[in-house]
């Protein structure tokens, strides 16, 4: 599915309902010019995963605002999208020392995702979310995580 994926797994399975709150930001990467610059890449979550890969569970993907924004996926099916809610475009100074709050509220058949305290996604699901692993991941390996809070 993805190349160069880095995943931080919470090793204990969680069962809905729960809330997962992340304070994270894009890490510095080598840009086109001299030195290192923050990149507007992706900050993502996996809910109800298998603790090994991204082939199971629900994926919340957050990319640049305006193009991808925030999306909810199950396998190859996109369940919800909010293009306006995502990383500030441009990288560099717009992301320098920028920490972002990402919050997922997981109920048996519903996922709500808040980006910076604003509701970005609200999806009613056909099937219940199974107990499983919670993960924070990036497709391009450029992320800093300051805090993760799990409330069950």
Tab-separated table of N, CA and C in Angstrom:
chain	number	residue	atom	x	y	z
A	1	UNK	N	0.812	-1.193	0.000
A	1	UNK	CA	0.000	0.000	0.000
A	1	UNK	C	0.859	1.263	0.000
A	2	UNK	N	1.760	1.397	0.965
A	2	UNK	CA	2.585	2.594	1.076
A	2	UNK	C	4.054	2.196	1.110
A	3	UNK	N	4.876	3.102	0.682
A	3	UNK	CA	6.312	2.872	0.764
A	3	UNK	C	6.873	3.698	1.904
A	4	UNK	N	7.953	3.237	2.510
A	4	UNK	CA	8.657	3.962	3.558
A	4	UNK	C	7.714	4.421	4.668
A	5	UNK	N	6.893	3.490	5.154
A	5	UNK	CA	5.952	3.800	6.215
A	5	UNK	C	6.608	3.574	7.571
A	6	UNK	N	6.443	4.548	8.461
A	6	UNK	CA	6.895	4.427	9.834
A	6	UNK	C	5.648	4.429	10.712
A	7	UNK	N	5.502	3.397	11.559
A	7	UNK	CA	4.314	3.270	12.402
A	7	UNK	C	4.741	3.130	13.861
A	8	UNK	N	4.120	3.932	14.732
A	8	UNK	CA	4.262	3.781	16.179
A	8	UNK	C	2.987	3.095	16.667
A	9	UNK	N	3.114	1.876	17.204
A	9	UNK	CA	1.956	1.116	17.666
A	9	UNK	C	1.810	1.203	19.173
A	10	UNK	N	0.574	1.328	19.651
A	10	UNK	CA	0.256	1.120	21.060
A	10	UNK	C	0.035	-0.375	21.196
A	11	UNK	N	0.837	-1.042	21.986
A	11	UNK	CA	0.866	-2.505	21.926
A	11	UNK	C	-0.295	-3.218	22.594
A	12	UNK	N	-1.141	-2.505	23.346
A	12	UNK	CA	-2.289	-3.134	23.989
A	12	UNK	C	-3.545	-2.870	23.155
A	13	UNK	N	-4.311	-3.907	22.811
A	13	UNK	CA	-5.521	-3.679	22.016
A	13	UNK	C	-6.511	-2.784	22.778
A	14	UNK	N	-7.186	-1.929	22.046
A	14	UNK	CA	-8.215	-1.077	22.636
A	14	UNK	C	-9.553	-1.391	21.977
A	15	UNK	N	-10.616	-1.245	22.769
A	15	UNK	CA	-11.967	-1.538	22.297
A	15	UNK	C	-12.801	-0.270	22.428
A	16	UNK	N	-13.572	0.068	21.396
A	16	UNK	CA	-14.419	1.254	21.494
A	16	UNK	C	-15.379	1.127	22.683
A	17	UNK	N	-15.708	2.237	23.312
A	17	UNK	CA	-15.369	3.605	22.967
A	17	UNK	C	-14.030	4.041	23.566
A	18	UNK	N	-13.339	4.912	22.847
A	18	UNK	CA	-12.107	5.513	23.342
A	18	UNK	C	-11.809	6.785	22.559
A	19	UNK	N	-10.912	7.565	23.128
A	19	UNK	CA	-10.438	8.776	22.457
A	19	UNK	C	-8.922	8.705	22.403
A	20	UNK	N	-8.359	9.049	21.274
A	20	UNK	CA	-6.909	9.091	21.096
A	20	UNK	C	-6.534	10.505	20.658
A	21	UNK	N	-5.643	11.129	21.415
A	21	UNK	CA	-5.258	12.508	21.158
A	21	UNK	C	-3.752	12.555	20.928
A	22	UNK	N	-3.355	13.186	19.844
A	22	UNK	CA	-1.951	13.258	19.462
A	22	UNK	C	-1.536	14.711	19.304
A	23	UNK	N	-0.394	15.050	19.867
A	23	UNK	CA	0.232	16.346	19.617
A	23	UNK	C	1.471	16.028	18.798
A	24	UNK	N	1.437	16.396	17.536
A	24	UNK	CA	2.506	15.993	16.622
A	24	UNK	C	2.782	17.103	15.619
A	25	UNK	N	3.894	16.957	14.926
A	25	UNK	CA	4.242	17.922	13.901
A	25	UNK	C	5.168	17.315	12.875
A	26	UNK	N	5.203	17.905	11.694
A	26	UNK	CA	6.141	17.441	10.674
A	26	UNK	C	7.577	17.669	11.133
A	27	UNK	N	8.416	16.682	10.932
A	27	UNK	CA	9.830	16.812	11.284
A	27	UNK	C	10.567	17.510	10.153
A	28	UNK	N	11.747	17.972	10.482
A	28	UNK	CA	12.547	18.639	9.452
A	28	UNK	C	13.153	17.608	8.516
A	29	UNK	N	13.136	17.927	7.253
A	29	UNK	CA	13.750	17.085	6.242
A	29	UNK	C	14.592	17.953	5.343
A	30	UNK	N	15.434	17.340	4.568
A	30	UNK	CA	16.296	18.116	3.690
A	30	UNK	C	15.480	18.644	2.525
A	31	UNK	N	15.427	19.943	2.387
A	31	UNK	CA	14.642	20.582	1.327
A	31	UNK	C	15.472	20.805	0.078
A	32	UNK	N	14.910	21.590	-0.822
A	32	UNK	CA	15.575	21.864	-2.085
A	32	UNK	C	16.767	22.793	-1.938
A	33	UNK	N	16.774	23.624	-0.891
A	33	UNK	CA	17.872	24.560	-0.680
A	33	UNK	C	18.827	24.062	0.382
A	34	UNK	N	19.710	24.923	0.842
A	34	UNK	CA	20.648	24.515	1.885
A	34	UNK	C	19.935	24.306	3.213
A	35	UNK	N	20.425	23.380	4.022
A	35	UNK	CA	19.860	23.136	5.346
A	35	UNK	C	18.644	22.231	5.306
A	36	UNK	N	17.925	22.249	6.425
A	36	UNK	CA	16.758	21.388	6.578
A	36	UNK	C	15.508	22.241	6.752
A	37	UNK	N	14.384	21.741	6.263
A	37	UNK	CA	13.129	22.476	6.304
A	37	UNK	C	11.994	21.521	6.626
A	38	UNK	N	10.985	22.015	7.367
A	38	UNK	CA	9.807	21.212	7.630
A	38	UNK	C	9.052	21.002	6.321
A	39	UNK	N	8.485	19.825	6.164
A	39	UNK	CA	7.774	19.485	4.942
A	39	UNK	C	6.298	19.263	5.255
A	40	UNK	N	5.412	19.682	4.357
A	40	UNK	CA	3.975	19.460	4.546
A	40	UNK	C	3.602	18.097	3.962
A	41	UNK	N	3.929	17.059	4.696
A	41	UNK	CA	3.737	15.699	4.190
A	41	UNK	C	2.464	15.071	4.729
A	42	UNK	N	2.553	14.275	5.783
A	42	UNK	CA	1.368	13.596	6.294
A	42	UNK	C	1.532	13.216	7.763
A	43	UNK	N	0.420	13.240	8.482
A	43	UNK	CA	0.318	12.774	9.863
A	43	UNK	C	-0.934	11.907	9.903
A	44	UNK	N	-0.806	10.633	10.272
A	44	UNK	CA	-1.894	9.681	10.082
A	44	UNK	C	-2.121	8.799	11.306
A	45	UNK	N	-3.339	8.242	11.400
A	45	UNK	CA	-3.708	7.337	12.487
A	45	UNK	C	-4.245	6.039	11.907
A	46	UNK	N	-4.084	4.946	12.650
A	46	UNK	CA	-4.764	3.685	12.332
A	46	UNK	C	-5.531	3.288	13.585
A	47	UNK	N	-6.791	2.933	13.394
A	47	UNK	CA	-7.688	2.573	14.494
A	47	UNK	C	-8.175	1.148	14.271
A	48	UNK	N	-8.128	0.312	15.313
A	48	UNK	CA	-8.581	-1.072	15.171
A	48	UNK	C	-7.697	-1.891	14.256
A	49	UNK	N	-6.408	-1.585	14.250
A	49	UNK	CA	-5.457	-2.294	13.388
A	49	UNK	C	-4.995	-3.613	13.973
A	50	UNK	N	-4.125	-4.299	13.231
A	50	UNK	CA	-3.618	-5.596	13.683
A	50	UNK	C	-2.265	-5.499	14.392
A	51	UNK	N	-1.717	-4.293	14.516
A	51	UNK	CA	-0.442	-4.110	15.210
A	51	UNK	C	0.769	-4.478	14.388
A	52	UNK	N	0.582	-4.789	13.103
A	52	UNK	CA	1.694	-5.211	12.251
A	52	UNK	C	1.842	-4.367	10.993
A	53	UNK	N	0.707	-4.043	10.363
A	53	UNK	CA	0.757	-3.291	9.107
A	53	UNK	C	-0.540	-2.513	8.939
A	54	UNK	N	-0.676	-1.830	7.828
A	54	UNK	CA	-1.845	-0.993	7.588
A	54	UNK	C	-2.937	-1.685	6.780
A	55	UNK	N	-2.855	-3.004	6.647
A	55	UNK	CA	-3.834	-3.719	5.833
A	55	UNK	C	-5.162	-3.908	6.546
A	56	UNK	N	-5.185	-3.718	7.865
A	56	UNK	CA	-6.437	-3.848	8.609
A	56	UNK	C	-6.694	-2.548	9.366
A	57	UNK	N	-7.905	-2.390	9.805
A	57	UNK	CA	-8.239	-1.209	10.582
A	57	UNK	C	-8.719	-0.058	9.718
A	58	UNK	N	-9.049	1.026	10.383
A	58	UNK	CA	-9.490	2.252	9.739
A	58	UNK	C	-8.331	3.234	9.742
A	59	UNK	N	-8.096	3.882	8.625
A	59	UNK	CA	-6.981	4.811	8.499
A	59	UNK	C	-7.502	6.238	8.402
A	60	UNK	N	-6.948	7.111	9.229
A	60	UNK	CA	-7.194	8.536	9.093
A	60	UNK	C	-5.914	9.126	8.533
A	61	UNK	N	-6.026	9.702	7.350
A	61	UNK	CA	-4.869	10.288	6.669
A	61	UNK	C	-5.022	11.803	6.666
A	62	UNK	N	-3.978	12.512	7.058
A	62	UNK	CA	-3.997	13.967	7.058
A	62	UNK	C	-2.815	14.463	6.249
A	63	UNK	N	-3.102	15.092	5.125
A	63	UNK	CA	-2.075	15.640	4.246
A	63	UNK	C	-2.264	17.136	4.107
A	64	UNK	N	-1.674	17.732	3.102
A	64	UNK	CA	-1.783	19.177	2.900
A	64	UNK	C	-3.232	19.631	2.695
A	65	UNK	N	-3.606	20.708	3.367
A	65	UNK	CA	-4.945	21.287	3.201
A	65	UNK	C	-5.118	21.753	1.764
A	66	UNK	N	-6.331	21.613	1.271
A	66	UNK	CA	-6.631	22.061	-0.083
A	66	UNK	C	-6.485	20.973	-1.122
A	67	UNK	N	-5.542	20.052	-0.936
A	67	UNK	CA	-5.403	18.973	-1.915
A	67	UNK	C	-5.938	17.662	-1.343
A	68	UNK	N	-5.362	17.195	-0.254
A	68	UNK	CA	-5.848	15.966	0.378
A	68	UNK	C	-6.636	16.281	1.641
A	69	UNK	N	-6.079	17.099	2.502
A	69	UNK	CA	-6.745	17.395	3.762
A	69	UNK	C	-6.843	16.146	4.622
A	70	UNK	N	-7.989	15.927	5.245
A	70	UNK	CA	-8.208	14.765	6.112
A	70	UNK	C	-9.136	13.770	5.428
A	71	UNK	N	-8.795	12.484	5.532
A	71	UNK	CA	-9.584	11.426	4.904
A	71	UNK	C	-9.681	10.233	5.836
A	72	UNK	N	-10.810	9.516	5.767
A	72	UNK	CA	-11.000	8.265	6.498
A	72	UNK	C	-11.100	7.136	5.488
A	73	UNK	N	-10.289	6.087	5.679
A	73	UNK	CA	-10.229	4.960	4.759
A	73	UNK	C	-10.458	3.650	5.499
A	74	UNK	N	-11.072	2.693	4.814
A	74	UNK	CA	-11.141	1.289	5.232
A	74	UNK	C	-10.738	0.491	4.011
A	75	UNK	N	-9.540	-0.089	4.046
A	75	UNK	CA	-9.025	-0.771	2.861
A	75	UNK	C	-8.838	0.229	1.737
A	76	UNK	N	-9.428	-0.059	0.591
A	76	UNK	CA	-9.302	0.835	-0.563
A	76	UNK	C	-10.497	1.785	-0.704
A	77	UNK	N	-11.404	1.759	0.272
A	77	UNK	CA	-12.601	2.602	0.205
A	77	UNK	C	-12.451	3.856	1.074
A	78	UNK	N	-12.598	5.004	0.449
A	78	UNK	CA	-12.586	6.259	1.204
A	78	UNK	C	-13.992	6.485	1.746
A	79	UNK	N	-14.100	6.566	3.081
A	79	UNK	CA	-15.392	6.695	3.736
A	79	UNK	C	-15.796	8.144	3.974
A	80	UNK	N	-14.831	9.026	4.127
A	80	UNK	CA	-15.119	10.436	4.383
A	80	UNK	C	-13.898	11.259	3.991
A	81	UNK	N	-14.149	12.535	3.639
A	81	UNK	CA	-13.049	13.426	3.267
A	81	UNK	C	-13.393	14.856	3.652
A	82	UNK	N	-12.366	15.601	4.044
A	82	UNK	CA	-12.490	17.020	4.374
A	82	UNK	C	-11.228	17.715	3.878
A	83	UNK	N	-11.182	18.099	2.597
A	83	UNK	CA	-9.970	18.685	2.020
A	83	UNK	C	-9.473	19.951	2.713
A	84	UNK	N	-10.349	20.690	3.345
A	84	UNK	CA	-9.944	21.953	3.984
A	84	UNK	C	-9.183	21.752	5.288
A	85	UNK	N	-9.297	20.565	5.893
A	85	UNK	CA	-8.650	20.303	7.176
A	85	UNK	C	-7.384	19.490	6.968
A	86	UNK	N	-6.242	20.165	6.980
A	86	UNK	CA	-4.981	19.470	6.782
A	86	UNK	C	-3.803	20.368	7.071
A	87	UNK	N	-2.635	19.869	6.778
A	87	UNK	CA	-1.407	20.598	7.052
A	87	UNK	C	-1.348	21.888	6.250
A	88	UNK	N	-0.866	22.959	6.866
A	88	UNK	CA	-0.731	24.211	6.119
A	88	UNK	C	0.179	24.010	4.908
A	89	UNK	N	-0.224	24.535	3.792
A	89	UNK	CA	0.568	24.384	2.564
A	89	UNK	C	1.844	25.205	2.639
A	90	UNK	N	2.837	24.765	1.926
A	90	UNK	CA	4.057	25.545	1.794
A	90	UNK	C	5.244	25.039	2.578
A	91	UNK	N	5.000	24.291	3.654
A	91	UNK	CA	6.129	23.809	4.457
A	91	UNK	C	6.932	24.971	5.010
A	92	UNK	N	8.213	24.740	5.263
A	92	UNK	CA	9.120	25.791	5.712
A	92	UNK	C	8.598	26.574	6.892
A	93	UNK	N	8.535	27.886	6.760
A	93	UNK	CA	8.176	28.760	7.872
A	93	UNK	C	6.748	28.521	8.374
A	94	UNK	N	5.825	28.069	7.514
A	94	UNK	CA	4.453	27.824	7.971
A	94	UNK	C	4.371	26.622	8.911
A	95	UNK	N	5.361	25.752	8.889
A	95	UNK	CA	5.360	24.576	9.761
A	95	UNK	C	6.471	24.596	10.806
A	96	UNK	N	7.355	25.578	10.745
A	96	UNK	CA	8.488	25.606	11.671
A	96	UNK	C	7.988	25.729	13.108
A	97	UNK	N	8.394	24.809	13.957
A	97	UNK	CA	7.970	24.749	15.360
A	97	UNK	C	6.454	24.689	15.489
A	98	UNK	N	5.775	24.102	14.539
A	98	UNK	CA	4.315	24.021	14.546
A	98	UNK	C	3.886	22.660	15.062
A	99	UNK	N	3.129	22.652	16.154
A	99	UNK	CA	2.585	21.421	16.713
A	99	UNK	C	1.094	21.398	16.431
A	100	UNK	N	0.576	20.252	16.054
A	100	UNK	CA	-0.819	20.110	15.660
A	100	UNK	C	-1.512	19.083	16.552
A	101	UNK	N	-2.747	19.415	16.971
A	101	UNK	CA	-3.560	18.496	17.764
A	101	UNK	C	-4.432	17.677	16.827
A	102	UNK	N	-4.306	16.358	16.915
A	102	UNK	CA	-5.144	15.432	16.155
A	102	UNK	C	-5.891	14.577	17.177
A	103	UNK	N	-7.201	14.470	17.035
A	103	UNK	CA	-7.991	13.727	18.017
A	103	UNK	C	-8.994	12.839	17.302
A	104	UNK	N	-9.023	11.565	17.680
A	104	UNK	CA	-10.007	10.624	17.149
A	104	UNK	C	-10.902	10.162	18.298
A	105	UNK	N	-12.205	10.299	18.111
A	105	UNK	CA	-13.188	9.780	19.056
A	105	UNK	C	-13.791	8.550	18.386
A	106	UNK	N	-13.589	7.394	18.991
A	106	UNK	CA	-13.980	6.127	18.379
A	106	UNK	C	-15.101	5.497	19.196
A	107	UNK	N	-16.241	5.303	18.556
A	107	UNK	CA	-17.370	4.607	19.150
A	107	UNK	C	-17.562	3.302	18.388
A	108	UNK	N	-18.483	2.481	18.805
A	108	UNK	CA	-18.645	1.174	18.182
A	108	UNK	C	-18.839	1.250	16.668
A	109	UNK	N	-19.678	2.186	16.205
A	109	UNK	CA	-19.946	2.306	14.761
A	109	UNK	C	-19.813	3.747	14.282
A	110	UNK	N	-18.912	4.494	14.898
A	110	UNK	CA	-18.747	5.892	14.506
A	110	UNK	C	-17.327	6.358	14.809
A	111	UNK	N	-16.770	7.135	13.893
A	111	UNK	CA	-15.462	7.759	14.094
A	111	UNK	C	-15.615	9.254	13.850
A	112	UNK	N	-15.170	10.037	14.824
A	112	UNK	CA	-15.092	11.480	14.654
A	112	UNK	C	-13.624	11.869	14.762
A	113	UNK	N	-13.182	12.745	13.871
A	113	UNK	CA	-11.795	13.189	13.864
A	113	UNK	C	-11.768	14.706	13.932
A	114	UNK	N	-11.009	15.212	14.893
A	114	UNK	CA	-10.852	16.646	15.082
A	114	UNK	C	-9.437	17.042	14.683
A	115	UNK	N	-9.347	18.067	13.879
A	115	UNK	CA	-8.057	18.621	13.477
A	115	UNK	C	-7.938	19.992	14.130
A	116	UNK	N	-6.964	20.149	15.008
A	116	UNK	CA	-6.762	21.417	15.712
A	116	UNK	C	-8.033	21.868	16.436
A	117	UNK	N	-8.756	20.912	17.044
A	117	UNK	CA	-9.940	21.221	17.829
A	117	UNK	C	-11.212	21.433	17.027
A	118	UNK	N	-11.131	21.325	15.717
A	118	UNK	CA	-12.308	21.514	14.851
A	118	UNK	C	-12.705	20.177	14.222
A	119	UNK	N	-13.995	19.876	14.255
A	119	UNK	CA	-14.481	18.624	13.685
A	119	UNK	C	-14.211	18.600	12.184
A	120	UNK	N	-13.416	17.638	11.752
A	120	UNK	CA	-13.070	17.503	10.339
A	120	UNK	C	-13.832	16.348	9.688
A	121	UNK	N	-13.951	15.230	10.391
A	121	UNK	CA	-14.620	14.050	9.848
A	121	UNK	C	-15.596	13.494	10.882
A	122	UNK	N	-16.756	13.059	10.419
A	122	UNK	CA	-17.743	12.414	11.280
A	122	UNK	C	-18.390	11.327	10.442
A	123	UNK	N	-18.016	10.076	10.693
A	123	UNK	CA	-18.478	8.983	9.841
A	123	UNK	C	-19.222	7.929	10.645
A	124	UNK	N	-20.453	7.658	10.233
A	124	UNK	CA	-21.213	6.524	10.760
A	124	UNK	C	-20.790	5.314	9.930
A	125	UNK	N	-20.487	4.216	10.598
A	125	UNK	CA	-19.941	3.036	9.927
A	125	UNK	C	-20.978	1.928	9.801
A	126	UNK	N	-20.852	1.113	8.772
A	126	UNK	CA	-21.744	-0.022	8.554
A	126	UNK	C	-21.440	-1.162	9.508
A	127	UNK	N	-20.179	-1.313	9.849
A	127	UNK	CA	-19.748	-2.414	10.702
A	127	UNK	C	-19.088	-1.867	11.968
A	128	UNK	N	-19.158	-2.602	13.057
A	128	UNK	CA	-18.491	-2.130	14.276
A	128	UNK	C	-16.973	-2.151	14.120
A	129	UNK	N	-16.334	-1.240	14.820
A	129	UNK	CA	-14.868	-1.209	14.835
A	129	UNK	C	-14.408	-2.300	15.791
A	130	UNK	N	-13.600	-3.237	15.324
A	130	UNK	CA	-13.174	-4.319	16.206
A	130	UNK	C	-12.126	-3.830	17.203
A	131	UNK	N	-12.007	-4.547	18.335
A	131	UNK	CA	-10.876	-4.234	19.216
A	131	UNK	C	-9.593	-4.434	18.417
A	132	UNK	N	-8.628	-3.590	18.649
A	132	UNK	CA	-7.381	-3.716	17.908
A	132	UNK	C	-6.385	-2.668	18.313
A	133	UNK	N	-5.314	-2.634	17.588
A	133	UNK	CA	-4.205	-1.737	17.898
A	133	UNK	C	-4.451	-0.340	17.357
A	134	UNK	N	-3.911	0.610	18.077
A	134	UNK	CA	-3.941	2.010	17.712
A	134	UNK	C	-2.541	2.376	17.240
A	135	UNK	N	-2.450	3.093	16.151
A	135	UNK	CA	-1.137	3.470	15.645
A	135	UNK	C	-1.108	4.883	15.113
A	136	UNK	N	0.081	5.458	15.150
A	136	UNK	CA	0.337	6.766	14.551
A	136	UNK	C	1.383	6.515	13.487
A	137	UNK	N	1.166	7.007	12.268
A	137	UNK	CA	2.086	6.657	11.189
A	137	UNK	C	2.266	7.798	10.207
A	138	UNK	N	3.342	7.683	9.464
A	138	UNK	CA	3.631	8.610	8.379
A	138	UNK	C	4.144	7.804	7.197
A	139	UNK	N	3.752	8.230	6.032
A	139	UNK	CA	4.181	7.530	4.816
A	139	UNK	C	5.578	7.946	4.399
A	140	UNK	N	5.992	9.102	4.818
A	140	UNK	CA	7.286	9.602	4.349
A	140	UNK	C	8.306	9.788	5.462
A	141	UNK	N	8.047	9.249	6.637
A	141	UNK	CA	9.045	9.232	7.702
A	141	UNK	C	9.469	10.587	8.224
A	142	UNK	N	8.559	11.567	8.271
A	142	UNK	CA	8.955	12.893	8.727
A	142	UNK	C	7.961	13.399	9.765
A	143	UNK	N	8.102	12.925	10.985
A	143	UNK	CA	7.130	13.279	12.016
A	143	UNK	C	7.813	13.406	13.372
A	144	UNK	N	7.283	14.310	14.192
A	144	UNK	CA	7.685	14.438	15.583
A	144	UNK	C	6.428	14.238	16.413
A	145	UNK	N	6.525	13.492	17.499
A	145	UNK	CA	5.399	13.289	18.381
A	145	UNK	C	5.785	13.791	19.767
A	146	UNK	N	5.011	14.747	20.269
A	146	UNK	CA	5.298	15.307	21.591
A	146	UNK	C	4.469	14.624	22.677
A	147	UNK	N	3.235	14.260	22.344
A	147	UNK	CA	2.352	13.675	23.361
A	147	UNK	C	1.287	12.835	22.708
A	148	UNK	N	0.977	11.700	23.354
A	148	UNK	CA	-0.138	10.850	22.943
A	148	UNK	C	-0.950	10.554	24.204
A	149	UNK	N	-2.251	10.798	24.146
A	149	UNK	CA	-3.133	10.510	25.270
A	149	UNK	C	-4.225	9.573	24.788
A	150	UNK	N	-4.458	8.514	25.552
A	150	UNK	CA	-5.520	7.561	25.239
A	150	UNK	C	-6.482	7.532	26.414
A	151	UNK	N	-7.758	7.785	26.150
A	151	UNK	CA	-8.791	7.746	27.186
A	151	UNK	C	-9.784	6.653	26.818
A	152	UNK	N	-9.880	5.660	27.689
A	152	UNK	CA	-10.811	4.544	27.442
A	152	UNK	C	-12.018	4.658	28.343
